[in-house]
Short mmCIF file of C-alpha atoms in Angstrom, two decimals:
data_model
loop_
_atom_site.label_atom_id
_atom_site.label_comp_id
_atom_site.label_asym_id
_atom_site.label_seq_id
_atom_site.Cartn_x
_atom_site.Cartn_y
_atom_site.Cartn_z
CA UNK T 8 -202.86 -65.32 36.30
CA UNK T 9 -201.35 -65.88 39.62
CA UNK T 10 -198.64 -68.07 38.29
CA UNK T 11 -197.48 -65.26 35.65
CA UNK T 12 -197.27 -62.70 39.14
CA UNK T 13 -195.49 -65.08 40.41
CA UNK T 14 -192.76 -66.07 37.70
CA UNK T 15 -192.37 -61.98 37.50
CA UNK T 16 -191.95 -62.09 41.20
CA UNK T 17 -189.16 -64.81 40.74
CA UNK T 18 -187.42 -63.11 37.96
CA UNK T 19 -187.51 -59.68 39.71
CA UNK T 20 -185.95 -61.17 43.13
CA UNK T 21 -183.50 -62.85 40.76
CA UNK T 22 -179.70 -61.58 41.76
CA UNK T 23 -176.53 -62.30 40.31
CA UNK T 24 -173.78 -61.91 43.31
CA UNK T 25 -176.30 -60.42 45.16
CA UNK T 26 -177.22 -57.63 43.28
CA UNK T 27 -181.05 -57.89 41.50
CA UNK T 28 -181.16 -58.10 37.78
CA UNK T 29 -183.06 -55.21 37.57
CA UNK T 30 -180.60 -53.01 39.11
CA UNK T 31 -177.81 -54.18 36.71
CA UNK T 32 -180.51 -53.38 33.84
CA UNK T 33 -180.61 -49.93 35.30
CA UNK T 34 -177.24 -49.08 35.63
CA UNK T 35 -176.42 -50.35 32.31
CA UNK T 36 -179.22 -47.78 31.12
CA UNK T 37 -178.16 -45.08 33.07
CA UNK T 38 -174.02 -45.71 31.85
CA UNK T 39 -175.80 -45.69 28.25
CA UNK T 40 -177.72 -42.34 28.53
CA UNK T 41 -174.37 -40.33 29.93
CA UNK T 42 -172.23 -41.95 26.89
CA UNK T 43 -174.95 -40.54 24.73
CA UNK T 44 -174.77 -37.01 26.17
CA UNK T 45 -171.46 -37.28 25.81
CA UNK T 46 -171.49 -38.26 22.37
CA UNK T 47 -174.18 -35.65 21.79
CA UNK T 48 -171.74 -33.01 23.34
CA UNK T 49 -169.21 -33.50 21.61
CA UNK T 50 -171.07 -33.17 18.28
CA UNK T 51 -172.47 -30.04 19.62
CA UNK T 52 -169.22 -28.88 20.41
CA UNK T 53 -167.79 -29.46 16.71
CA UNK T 54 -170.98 -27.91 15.34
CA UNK T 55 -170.50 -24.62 17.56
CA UNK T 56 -166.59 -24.51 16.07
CA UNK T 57 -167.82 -25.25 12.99
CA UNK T 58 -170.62 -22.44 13.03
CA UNK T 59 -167.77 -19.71 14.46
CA UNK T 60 -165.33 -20.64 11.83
CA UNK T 61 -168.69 -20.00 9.04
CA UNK T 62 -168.87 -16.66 11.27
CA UNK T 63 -165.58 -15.59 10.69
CA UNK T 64 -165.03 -16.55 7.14
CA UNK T 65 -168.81 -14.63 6.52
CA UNK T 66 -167.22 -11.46 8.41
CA UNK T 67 -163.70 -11.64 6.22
CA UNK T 68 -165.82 -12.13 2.96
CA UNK T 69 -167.70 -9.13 4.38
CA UNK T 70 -164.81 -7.05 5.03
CA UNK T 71 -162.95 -8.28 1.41
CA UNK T 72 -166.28 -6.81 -0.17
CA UNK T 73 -166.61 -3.40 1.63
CA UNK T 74 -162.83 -2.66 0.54
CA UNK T 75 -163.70 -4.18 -3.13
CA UNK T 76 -166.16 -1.60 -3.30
CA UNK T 77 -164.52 0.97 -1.92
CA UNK T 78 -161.76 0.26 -4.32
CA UNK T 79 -164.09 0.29 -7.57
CA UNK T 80 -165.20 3.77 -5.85
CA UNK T 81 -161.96 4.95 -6.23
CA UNK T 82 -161.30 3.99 -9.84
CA UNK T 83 -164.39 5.05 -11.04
CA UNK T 84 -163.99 8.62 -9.81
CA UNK T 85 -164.67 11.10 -12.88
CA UNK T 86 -161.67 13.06 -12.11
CA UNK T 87 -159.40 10.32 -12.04
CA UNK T 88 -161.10 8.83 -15.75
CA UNK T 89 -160.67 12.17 -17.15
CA UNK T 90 -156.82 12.30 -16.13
CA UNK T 91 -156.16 9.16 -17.52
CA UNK T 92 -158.00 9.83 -20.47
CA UNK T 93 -156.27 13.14 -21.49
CA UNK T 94 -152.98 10.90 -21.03
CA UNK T 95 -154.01 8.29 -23.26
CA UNK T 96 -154.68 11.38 -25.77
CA UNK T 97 -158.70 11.15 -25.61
CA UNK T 98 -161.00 13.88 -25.64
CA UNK T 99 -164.66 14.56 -26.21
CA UNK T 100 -166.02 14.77 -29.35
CA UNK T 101 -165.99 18.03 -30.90
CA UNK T 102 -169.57 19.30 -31.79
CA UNK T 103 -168.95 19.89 -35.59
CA UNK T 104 -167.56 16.39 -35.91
CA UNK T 105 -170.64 14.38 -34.84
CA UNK T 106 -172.99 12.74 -37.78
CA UNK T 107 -176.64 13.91 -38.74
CA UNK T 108 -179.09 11.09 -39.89
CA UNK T 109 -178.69 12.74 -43.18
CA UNK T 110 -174.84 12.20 -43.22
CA UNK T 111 -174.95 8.68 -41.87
CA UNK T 112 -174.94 6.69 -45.52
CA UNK T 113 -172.18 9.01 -46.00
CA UNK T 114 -170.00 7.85 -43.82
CA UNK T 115 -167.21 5.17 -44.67
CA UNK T 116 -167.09 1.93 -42.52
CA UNK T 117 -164.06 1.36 -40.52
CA UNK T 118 -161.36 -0.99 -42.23
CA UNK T 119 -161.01 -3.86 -40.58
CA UNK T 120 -157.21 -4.68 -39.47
CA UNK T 121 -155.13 -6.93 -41.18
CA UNK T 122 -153.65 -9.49 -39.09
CA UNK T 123 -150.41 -10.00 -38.53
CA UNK T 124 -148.35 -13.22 -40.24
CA UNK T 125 -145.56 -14.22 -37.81
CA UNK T 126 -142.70 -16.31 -40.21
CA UNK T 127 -141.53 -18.89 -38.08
CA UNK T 128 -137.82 -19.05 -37.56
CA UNK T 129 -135.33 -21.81 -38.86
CA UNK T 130 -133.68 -23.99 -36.00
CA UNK T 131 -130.84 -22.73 -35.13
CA UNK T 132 -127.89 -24.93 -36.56
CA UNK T 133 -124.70 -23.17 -34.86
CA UNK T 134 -124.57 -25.86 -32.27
CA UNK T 135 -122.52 -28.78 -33.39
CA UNK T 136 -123.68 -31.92 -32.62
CA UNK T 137 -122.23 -34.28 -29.98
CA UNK T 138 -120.07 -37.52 -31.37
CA UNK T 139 -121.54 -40.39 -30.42
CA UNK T 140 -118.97 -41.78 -27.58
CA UNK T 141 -119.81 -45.82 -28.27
CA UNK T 142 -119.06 -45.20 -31.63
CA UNK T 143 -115.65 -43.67 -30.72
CA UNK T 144 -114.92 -47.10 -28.48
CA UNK T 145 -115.70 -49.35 -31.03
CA UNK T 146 -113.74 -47.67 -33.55
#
């Protein structure tokens, strides 16, 4: 036991240019635990801008909503619908118009629309066409 005290003894009194290999040990340690704060700071740093930038985005979305719906509000007022709907010629439906039960079998379906056959158009054959210049040479 006393020579394994004894070979730690050696190695621990063991310098390199006068300085103890335990201190060297040490101060590598120590440079290695402020690069990793650093390191650690910086990430911090881009998380925090990162977070703000979520922030502000969440507060614009916030602010795009609140005027959304105060613009759907707005069009939805009754007033407004009814104004638009006496331009477009609609009304409500007068009382002696609406169906009974009794009437319903009565009542023809609505025709469907026919749809609409677009003729295509000819190519238009006013342009003249351009001579061919490498026949002109050989010619």
């Amino acid at each position: 036991m006393s020579s394994a005290v004894a070979t730690l003894n050696r190695l621990y009194a063991w310098k390199i240019r006068g300085v103890r290999w335990v201190e060297i040990i040490g101060v590598l340690l120590v440079a290695a635990m402020v690069f990793s704060v650093y390191v650690a700071k910086a990430a911090a740093a881009r998380e925090s801008a990162r977070i703000s930038d979520l922030e502000r985005q969440i507060s614009d979305n916030g602010q795009r909503v609140r005027l959304l719906r105060a613009e759907v509000a707005r069009l939805e007022q009754p007033n407004r619908l009814e104004a638009l709907s006496r331009d477009a010629g609609l009304g409500p439906v007068d009382v002696h118009r609406q169906a009974t039960a009794e009437n319903l079998p009565n009542l023809a379906p609505i025709p469907e629309p026919r749809p609409v056959i677009v003729a295509p158009t000819p190519p238009a054959t006013d342009v003249a066409p351009a001579a061919d210049p490498v026949a002109e040479v050989v010619q």
